Short mmCIF file of C-alpha atoms in Angstrom, two decimals:
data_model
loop_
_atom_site.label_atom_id
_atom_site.label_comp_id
_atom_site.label_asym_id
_atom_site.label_seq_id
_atom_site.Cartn_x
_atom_site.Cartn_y
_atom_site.Cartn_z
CA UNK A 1 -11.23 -36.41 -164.28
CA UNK A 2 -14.08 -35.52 -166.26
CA UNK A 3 -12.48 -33.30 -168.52
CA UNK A 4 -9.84 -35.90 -169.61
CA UNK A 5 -12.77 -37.94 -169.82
CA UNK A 6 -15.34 -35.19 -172.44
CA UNK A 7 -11.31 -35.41 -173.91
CA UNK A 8 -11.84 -38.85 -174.99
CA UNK A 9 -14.70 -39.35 -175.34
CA UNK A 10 -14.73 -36.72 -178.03
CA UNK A 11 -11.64 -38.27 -179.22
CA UNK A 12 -13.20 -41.52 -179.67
CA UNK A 13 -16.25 -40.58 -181.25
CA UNK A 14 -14.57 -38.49 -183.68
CA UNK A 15 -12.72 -41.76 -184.20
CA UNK A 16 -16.00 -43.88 -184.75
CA UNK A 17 -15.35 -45.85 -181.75
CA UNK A 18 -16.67 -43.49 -178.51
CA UNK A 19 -18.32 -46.73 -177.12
CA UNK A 20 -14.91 -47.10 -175.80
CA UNK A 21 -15.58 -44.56 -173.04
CA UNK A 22 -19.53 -43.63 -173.54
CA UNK A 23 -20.33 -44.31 -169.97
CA UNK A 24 -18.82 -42.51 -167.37
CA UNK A 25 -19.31 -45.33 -164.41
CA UNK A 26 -16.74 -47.95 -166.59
CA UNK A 27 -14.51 -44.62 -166.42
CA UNK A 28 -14.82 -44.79 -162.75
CA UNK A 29 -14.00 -49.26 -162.46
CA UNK A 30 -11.07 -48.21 -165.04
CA UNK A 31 -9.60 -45.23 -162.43
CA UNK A 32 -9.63 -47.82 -159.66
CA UNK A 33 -8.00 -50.50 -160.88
CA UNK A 34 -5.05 -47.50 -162.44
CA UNK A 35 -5.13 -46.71 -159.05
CA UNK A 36 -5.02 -50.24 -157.24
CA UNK A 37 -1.89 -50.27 -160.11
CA UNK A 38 -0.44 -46.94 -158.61
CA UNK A 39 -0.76 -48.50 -155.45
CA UNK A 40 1.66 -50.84 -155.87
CA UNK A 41 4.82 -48.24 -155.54
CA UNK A 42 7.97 -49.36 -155.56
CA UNK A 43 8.21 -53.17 -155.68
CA UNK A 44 9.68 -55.11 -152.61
CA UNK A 45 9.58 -58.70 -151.87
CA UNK A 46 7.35 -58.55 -148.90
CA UNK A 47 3.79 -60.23 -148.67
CA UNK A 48 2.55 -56.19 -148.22
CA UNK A 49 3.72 -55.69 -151.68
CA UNK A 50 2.58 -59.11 -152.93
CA UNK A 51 -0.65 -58.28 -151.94
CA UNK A 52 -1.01 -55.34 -153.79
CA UNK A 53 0.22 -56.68 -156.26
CA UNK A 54 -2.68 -59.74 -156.62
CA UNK A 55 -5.10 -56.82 -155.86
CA UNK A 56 -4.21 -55.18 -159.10
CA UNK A 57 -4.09 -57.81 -161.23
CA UNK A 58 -8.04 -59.44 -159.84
CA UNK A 59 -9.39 -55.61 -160.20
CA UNK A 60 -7.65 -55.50 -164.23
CA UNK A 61 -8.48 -58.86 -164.95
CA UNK A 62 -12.20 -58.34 -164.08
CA UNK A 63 -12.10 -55.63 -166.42
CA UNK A 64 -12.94 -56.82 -169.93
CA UNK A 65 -10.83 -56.02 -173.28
CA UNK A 66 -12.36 -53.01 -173.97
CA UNK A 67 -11.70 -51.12 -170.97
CA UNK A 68 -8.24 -52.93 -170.74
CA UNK A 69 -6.86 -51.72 -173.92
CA UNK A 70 -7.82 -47.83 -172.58
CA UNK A 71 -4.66 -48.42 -169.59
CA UNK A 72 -1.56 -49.70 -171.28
CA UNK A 73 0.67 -47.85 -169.91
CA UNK A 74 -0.26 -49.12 -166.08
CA UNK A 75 -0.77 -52.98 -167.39
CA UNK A 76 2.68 -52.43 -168.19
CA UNK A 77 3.67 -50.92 -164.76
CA UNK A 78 1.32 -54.05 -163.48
CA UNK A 79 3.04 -56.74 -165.45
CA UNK A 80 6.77 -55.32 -164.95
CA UNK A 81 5.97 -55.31 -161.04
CA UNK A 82 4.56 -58.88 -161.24
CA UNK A 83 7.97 -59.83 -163.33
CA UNK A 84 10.20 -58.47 -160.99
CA UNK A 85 8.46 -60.09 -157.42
CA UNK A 86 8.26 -63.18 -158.81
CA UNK A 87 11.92 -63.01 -160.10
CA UNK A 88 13.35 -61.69 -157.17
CA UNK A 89 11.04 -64.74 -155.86
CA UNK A 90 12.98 -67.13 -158.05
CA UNK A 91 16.31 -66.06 -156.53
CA UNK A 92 14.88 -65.93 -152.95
CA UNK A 93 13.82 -69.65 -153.18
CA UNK A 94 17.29 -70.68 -155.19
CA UNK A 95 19.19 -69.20 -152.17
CA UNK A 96 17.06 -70.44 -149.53
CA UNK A 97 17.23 -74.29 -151.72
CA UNK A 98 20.90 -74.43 -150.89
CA UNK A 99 20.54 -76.71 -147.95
CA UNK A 100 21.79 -79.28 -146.52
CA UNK A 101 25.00 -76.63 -146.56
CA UNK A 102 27.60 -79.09 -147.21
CA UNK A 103 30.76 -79.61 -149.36
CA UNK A 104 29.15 -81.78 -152.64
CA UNK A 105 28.99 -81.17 -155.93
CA UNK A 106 25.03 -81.03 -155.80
CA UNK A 107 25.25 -78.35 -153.58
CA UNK A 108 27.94 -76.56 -155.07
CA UNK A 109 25.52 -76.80 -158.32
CA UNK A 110 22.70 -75.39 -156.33
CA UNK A 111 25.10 -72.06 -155.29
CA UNK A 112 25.92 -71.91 -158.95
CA UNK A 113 22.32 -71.46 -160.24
CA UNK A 114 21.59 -69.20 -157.60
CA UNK A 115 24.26 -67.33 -158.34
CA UNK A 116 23.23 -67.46 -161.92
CA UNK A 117 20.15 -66.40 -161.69
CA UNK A 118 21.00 -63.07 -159.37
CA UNK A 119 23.45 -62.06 -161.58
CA UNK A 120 21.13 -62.50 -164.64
CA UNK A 121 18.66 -60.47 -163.00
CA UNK A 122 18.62 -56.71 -163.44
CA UNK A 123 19.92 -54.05 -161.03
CA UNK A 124 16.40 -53.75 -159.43
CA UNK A 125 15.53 -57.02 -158.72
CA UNK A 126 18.61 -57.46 -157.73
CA UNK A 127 18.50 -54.86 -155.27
CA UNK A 128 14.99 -56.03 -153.69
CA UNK A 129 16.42 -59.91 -153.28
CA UNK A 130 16.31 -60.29 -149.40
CA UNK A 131 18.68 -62.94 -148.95
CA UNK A 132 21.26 -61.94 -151.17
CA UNK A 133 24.00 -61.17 -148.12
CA UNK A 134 22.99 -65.52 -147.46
CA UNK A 135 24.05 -66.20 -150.62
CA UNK A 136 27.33 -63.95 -150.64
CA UNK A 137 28.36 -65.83 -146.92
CA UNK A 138 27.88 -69.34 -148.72
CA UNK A 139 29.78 -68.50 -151.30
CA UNK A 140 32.95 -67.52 -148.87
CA UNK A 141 32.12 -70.25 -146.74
CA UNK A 142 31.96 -72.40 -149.67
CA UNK A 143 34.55 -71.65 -150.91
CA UNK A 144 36.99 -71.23 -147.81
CA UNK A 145 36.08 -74.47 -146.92
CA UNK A 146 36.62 -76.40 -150.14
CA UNK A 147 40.01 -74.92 -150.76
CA UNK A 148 41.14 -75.86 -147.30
CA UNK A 149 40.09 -79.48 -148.13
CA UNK A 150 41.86 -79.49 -150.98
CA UNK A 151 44.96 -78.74 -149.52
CA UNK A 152 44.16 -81.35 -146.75
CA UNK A 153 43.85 -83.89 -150.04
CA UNK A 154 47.43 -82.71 -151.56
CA UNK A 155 49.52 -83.74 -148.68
CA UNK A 156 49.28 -87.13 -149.90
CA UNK A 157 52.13 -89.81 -148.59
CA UNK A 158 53.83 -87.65 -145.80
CA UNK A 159 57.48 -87.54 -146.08
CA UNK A 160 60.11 -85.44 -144.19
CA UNK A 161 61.28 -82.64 -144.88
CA UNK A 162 59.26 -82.55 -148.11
CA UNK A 163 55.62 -82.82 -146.89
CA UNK A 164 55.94 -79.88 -144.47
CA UNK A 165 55.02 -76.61 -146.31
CA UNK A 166 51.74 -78.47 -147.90
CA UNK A 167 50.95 -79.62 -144.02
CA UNK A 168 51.38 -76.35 -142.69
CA UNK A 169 49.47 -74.75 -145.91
CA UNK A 170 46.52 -77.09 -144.92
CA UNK A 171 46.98 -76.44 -141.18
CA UNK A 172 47.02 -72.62 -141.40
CA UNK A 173 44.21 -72.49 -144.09
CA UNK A 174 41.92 -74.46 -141.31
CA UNK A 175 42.95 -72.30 -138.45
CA UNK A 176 41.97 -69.04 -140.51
CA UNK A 177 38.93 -69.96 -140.98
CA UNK A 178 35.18 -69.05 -139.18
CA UNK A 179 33.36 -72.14 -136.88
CA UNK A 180 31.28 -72.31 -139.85
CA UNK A 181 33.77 -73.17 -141.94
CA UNK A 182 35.16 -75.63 -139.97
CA UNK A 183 32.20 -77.50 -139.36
CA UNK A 184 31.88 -77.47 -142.92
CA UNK A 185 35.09 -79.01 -143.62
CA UNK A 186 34.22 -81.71 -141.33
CA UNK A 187 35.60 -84.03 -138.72
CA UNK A 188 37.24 -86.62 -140.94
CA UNK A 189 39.03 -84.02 -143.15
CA UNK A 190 40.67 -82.50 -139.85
CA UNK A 191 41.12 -85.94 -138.72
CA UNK A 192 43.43 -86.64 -141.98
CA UNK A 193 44.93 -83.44 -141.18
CA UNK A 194 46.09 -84.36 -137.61
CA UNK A 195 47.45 -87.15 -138.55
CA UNK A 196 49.29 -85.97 -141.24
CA UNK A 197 50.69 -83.84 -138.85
CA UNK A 198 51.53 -86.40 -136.03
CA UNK A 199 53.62 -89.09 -138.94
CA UNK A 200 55.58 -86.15 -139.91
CA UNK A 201 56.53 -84.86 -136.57
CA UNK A 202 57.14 -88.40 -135.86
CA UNK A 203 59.21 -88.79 -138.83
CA UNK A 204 60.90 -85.17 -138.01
CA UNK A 205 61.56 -85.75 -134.37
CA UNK A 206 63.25 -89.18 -135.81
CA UNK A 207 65.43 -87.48 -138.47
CA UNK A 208 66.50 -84.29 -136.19
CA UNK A 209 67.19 -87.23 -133.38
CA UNK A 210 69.50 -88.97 -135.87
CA UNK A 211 71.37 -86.07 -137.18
CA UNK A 212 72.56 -85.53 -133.55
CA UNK A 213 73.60 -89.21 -133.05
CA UNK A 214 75.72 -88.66 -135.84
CA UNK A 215 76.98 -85.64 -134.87
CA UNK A 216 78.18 -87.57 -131.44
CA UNK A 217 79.19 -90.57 -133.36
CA UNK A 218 81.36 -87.95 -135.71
CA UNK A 219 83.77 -86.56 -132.53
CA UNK A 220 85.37 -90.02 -132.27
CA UNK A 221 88.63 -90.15 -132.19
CA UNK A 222 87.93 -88.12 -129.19
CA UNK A 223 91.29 -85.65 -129.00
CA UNK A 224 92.66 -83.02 -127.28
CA UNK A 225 92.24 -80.54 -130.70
CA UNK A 226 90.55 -77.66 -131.88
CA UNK A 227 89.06 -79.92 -134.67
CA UNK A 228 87.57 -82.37 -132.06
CA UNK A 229 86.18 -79.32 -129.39
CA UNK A 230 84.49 -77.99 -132.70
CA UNK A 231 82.73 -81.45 -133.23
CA UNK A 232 81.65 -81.80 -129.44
CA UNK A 233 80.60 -78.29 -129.74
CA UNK A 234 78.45 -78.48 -132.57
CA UNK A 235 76.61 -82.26 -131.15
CA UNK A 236 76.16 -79.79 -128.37
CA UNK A 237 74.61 -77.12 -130.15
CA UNK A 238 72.26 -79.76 -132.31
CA UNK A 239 71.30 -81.84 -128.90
CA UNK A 240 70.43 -78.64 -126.58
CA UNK A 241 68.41 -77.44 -130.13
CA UNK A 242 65.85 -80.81 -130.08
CA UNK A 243 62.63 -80.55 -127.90
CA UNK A 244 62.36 -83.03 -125.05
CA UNK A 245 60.65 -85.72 -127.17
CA UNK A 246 63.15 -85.30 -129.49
CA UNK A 247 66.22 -85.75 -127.41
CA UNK A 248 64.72 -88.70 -125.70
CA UNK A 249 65.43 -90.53 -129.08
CA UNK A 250 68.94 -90.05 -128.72
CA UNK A 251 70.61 -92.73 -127.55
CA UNK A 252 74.09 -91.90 -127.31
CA UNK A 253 73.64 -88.47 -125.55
CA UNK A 254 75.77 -89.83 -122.47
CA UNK A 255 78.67 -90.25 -124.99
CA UNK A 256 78.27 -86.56 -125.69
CA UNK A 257 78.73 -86.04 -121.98
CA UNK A 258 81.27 -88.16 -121.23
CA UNK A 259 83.33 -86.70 -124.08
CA UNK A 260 82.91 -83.23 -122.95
CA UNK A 261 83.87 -84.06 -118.83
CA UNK A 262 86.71 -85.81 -120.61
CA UNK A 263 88.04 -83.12 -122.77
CA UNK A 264 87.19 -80.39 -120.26
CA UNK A 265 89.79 -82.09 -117.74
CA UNK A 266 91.95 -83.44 -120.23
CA UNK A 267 92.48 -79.46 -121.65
CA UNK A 268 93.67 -77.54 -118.78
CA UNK A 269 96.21 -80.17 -118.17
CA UNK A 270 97.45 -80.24 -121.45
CA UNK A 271 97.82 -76.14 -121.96
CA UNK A 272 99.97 -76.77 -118.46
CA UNK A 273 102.50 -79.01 -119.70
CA UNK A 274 102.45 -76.86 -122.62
CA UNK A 275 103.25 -74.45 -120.60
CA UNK A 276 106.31 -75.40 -119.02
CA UNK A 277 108.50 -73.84 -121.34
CA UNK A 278 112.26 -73.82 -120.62
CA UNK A 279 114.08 -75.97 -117.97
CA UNK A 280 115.86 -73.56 -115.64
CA UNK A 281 116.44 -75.15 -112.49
CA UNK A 282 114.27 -72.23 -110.52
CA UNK A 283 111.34 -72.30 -108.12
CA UNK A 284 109.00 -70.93 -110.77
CA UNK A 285 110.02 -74.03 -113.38
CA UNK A 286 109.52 -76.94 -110.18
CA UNK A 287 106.21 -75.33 -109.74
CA UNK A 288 105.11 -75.42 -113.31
CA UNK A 289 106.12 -78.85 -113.18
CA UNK A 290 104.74 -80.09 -110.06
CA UNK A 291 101.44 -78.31 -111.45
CA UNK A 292 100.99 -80.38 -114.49
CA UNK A 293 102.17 -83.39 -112.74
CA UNK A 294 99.29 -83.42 -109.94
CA UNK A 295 97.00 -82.17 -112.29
CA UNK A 296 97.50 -85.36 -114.99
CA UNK A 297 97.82 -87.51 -111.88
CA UNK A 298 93.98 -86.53 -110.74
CA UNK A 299 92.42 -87.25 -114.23
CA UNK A 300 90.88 -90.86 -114.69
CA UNK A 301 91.86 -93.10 -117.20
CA UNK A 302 89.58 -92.24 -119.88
CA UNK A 303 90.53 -88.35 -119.50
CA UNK A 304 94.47 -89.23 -119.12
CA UNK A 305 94.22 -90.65 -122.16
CA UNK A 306 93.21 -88.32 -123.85
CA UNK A 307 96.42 -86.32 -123.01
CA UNK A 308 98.68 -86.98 -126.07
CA UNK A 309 101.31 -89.41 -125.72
CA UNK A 310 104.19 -86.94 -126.80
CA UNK A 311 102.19 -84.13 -124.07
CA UNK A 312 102.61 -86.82 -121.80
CA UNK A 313 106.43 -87.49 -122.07
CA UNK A 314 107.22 -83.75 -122.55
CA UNK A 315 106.20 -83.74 -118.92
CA UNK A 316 108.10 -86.36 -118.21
CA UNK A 317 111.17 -85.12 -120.08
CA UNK A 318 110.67 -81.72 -118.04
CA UNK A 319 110.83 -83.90 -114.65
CA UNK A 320 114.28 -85.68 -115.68
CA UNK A 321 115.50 -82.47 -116.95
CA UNK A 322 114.46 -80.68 -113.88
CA UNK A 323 115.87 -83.57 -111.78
CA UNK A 324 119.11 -83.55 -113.33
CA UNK A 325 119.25 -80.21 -112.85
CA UNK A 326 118.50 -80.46 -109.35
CA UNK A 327 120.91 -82.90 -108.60
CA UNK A 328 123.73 -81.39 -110.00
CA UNK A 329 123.09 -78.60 -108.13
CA UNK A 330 122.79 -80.64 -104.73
CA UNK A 331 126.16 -82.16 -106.06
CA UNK A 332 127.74 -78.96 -106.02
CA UNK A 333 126.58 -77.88 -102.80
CA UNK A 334 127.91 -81.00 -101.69
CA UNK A 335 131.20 -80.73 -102.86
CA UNK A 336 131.35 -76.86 -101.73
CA UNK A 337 130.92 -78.39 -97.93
CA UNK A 338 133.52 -80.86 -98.33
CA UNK A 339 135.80 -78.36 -99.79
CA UNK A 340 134.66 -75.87 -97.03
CA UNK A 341 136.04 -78.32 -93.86
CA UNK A 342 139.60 -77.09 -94.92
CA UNK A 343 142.18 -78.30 -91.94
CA UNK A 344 140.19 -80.51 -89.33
CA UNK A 345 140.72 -79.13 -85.90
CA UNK A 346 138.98 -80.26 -82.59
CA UNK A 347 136.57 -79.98 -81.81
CA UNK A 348 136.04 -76.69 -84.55
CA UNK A 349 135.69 -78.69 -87.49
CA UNK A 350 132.40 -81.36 -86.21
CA UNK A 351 129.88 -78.81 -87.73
CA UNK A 352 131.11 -78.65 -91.36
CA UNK A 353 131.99 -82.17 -91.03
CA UNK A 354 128.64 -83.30 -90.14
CA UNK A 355 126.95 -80.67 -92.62
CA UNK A 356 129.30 -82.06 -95.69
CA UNK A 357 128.04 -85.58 -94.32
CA UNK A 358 123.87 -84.48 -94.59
CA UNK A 359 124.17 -83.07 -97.78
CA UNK A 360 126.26 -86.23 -99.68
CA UNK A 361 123.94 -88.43 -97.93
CA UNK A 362 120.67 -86.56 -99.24
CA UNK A 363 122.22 -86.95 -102.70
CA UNK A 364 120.66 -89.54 -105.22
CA UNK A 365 123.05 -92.30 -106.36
#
């Protein structure tokens, strides 16, 4: 205004140097370019604010060093908005200079500087870069993607069981992450991965197939004992546990079969002659016998002989005994009808007669 400027002016003449400000139209170029400077606001990085920004600057430069040194306060607003566009500039471009995106040292360098140079910057500038949110989603990416490869790398030689917790540490890293990341990672390192992952399923589906052949080889002697169902049980168990794949490797699964048709019908007829108990001569004890006896008799050879040799003769001990039994019985009866004819009359005695007759000619020798 033109008091602030009769202020000065008296100012600088009492100072011997009212030259400064003797003419009111330099007053007038000086309060434009302050206000060109004012302009300017708060700095962004846009071409708007780039603009004013040049504006300012032309308008002080064509000033000359006289008038210049009457605004330092607003070359200083004019400078610090020129510092911080062109470093929030410097950090744009870094950002935007991390291309091509890939996993290499050079451009792992390249997210370092930018980095570097944001976080060296102050809280404004900061706070006016654009791109910043680019350079936070590299970084993840980045990093995502580079840690997944290195666990792809330490697999190494695949082995069973000991390569599985790095291959699935590798396999669930990958799956976690964004398409970005993936693509990043790259076709060959997902190639190693896969077939990382095929060799050591291979190699498992191998070692979980052998196990179970030996658990089938293991139930030989096969035996009518708890110690032998437990073995056939347990191949079982391991066999029905594989996948498909995995139980077409076993070769001897018919073995496992055959041993368990052979025990289940060797079993029941074993328990029967067990079951026999006591000789007694009665209905009850010819049944029990005649039970185990048809039953052994319908078993093949491989399933009778599984029936232990002293079962077997326990059942045929229980026959003899039962026979003897028997007979002396019929040889009783036999001798009870003979004694029964008493004095032979005619024709009253033909019926015990021939009844004595049937029953010592139905005995054995």
């Amino acid at each position: 205004t033109k008091d602030q400027v009769n202020t000065l002016y008296n100012t600088a003449k009492k100072n011997g140097t009212y030259t400064l400000v003797a003419n009111w139209k330099y007053v007038e170029e000086i309060q434009a370019v302050v206000d060109k400077i004012k302009a300017i606001g708060t700095v962004e990085y846009t071409n708007s604010c780039k603009t004013k920004i040049e504006t300012a600057e032309a308008a002080y430069d064509a000033l000359s060093g006289t008038y210049k040194n009457i605004i330092p306060e607003y070359y200083e607003i004019l400078t610090k908005a020129r510092a911080d566009y062109d470093r929030a500039g410097l950090v744009n471009d870094l950002i935007d200079a991390i291309t091509p995106f890939e996993i290499t040292a050079e451009c792992k360098d390249k997210i370092d500087a930018a980095r570097k140079a944001y976080d060296e910057s102050s809280e404004f500038v900061q706070s006016i870069v654009p791109n910043y949110n680019d350079l936070t989603k590299k970084e993840v990416e980045y990093a995502n993607a580079y840690n997944t490869i290195q666990l792809i790398n330490a697999i190494g030689t695949v082995k069973y069981p000991d390569s599985e917790e790095k291959i699935n540490a590798a396999r669930d890293a990958y799956d976690d992450l964004t398409d970005e990341e993936k693509d990043l990672v790259g076709f060959k390192n997902l190639s190693t991965l896969a077939a990382a992952e095929g060799y050591f399923n291979s190699l498992k589906d191998n070692a979980l197939a052998d196990a179970v052949i030996e658990k089938i080889n293991a139930i030989a002697p096969l035996e009518i004992s708890d110690a032998c169902k437990a073995k056939i049980d347990a191949a079982r168990d391991a066999y029905d546990a594989l996948t498909d794949d995995q139980k077409a490797l076993v070769e001897n699964d018919e073995d496992l079969t055959k041993a368990e048709t052979d025990y289940a019908a060797a079993k029941p007829v074993v328990d029967l002659i067990n079951a026999i108990g006591d000789i007694d001569g009665t209905d009850a004890c010819k049944n029990a016998i005649d039970a185990a006896r048809n039953a052994y008799n319908a078993l093949d050879e491989d399933a009778k002989a599984l029936v232990p040799a002293d079962t077997l003769k326990e059942l045929e001990d229980a026959e003899a005994a039962y026979k003897d039994l028997d007979d002396e019985a019929d040889a009783t009866n036999a001798k009870n009808l003979i004694n029964a004819i008493g004095k032979v009359t005619y024709p009253g005695s033909k019926n015990a007669i021939d009844a004595a007759r049937d029953a010592y000619d139905d005995l054995s020798k």
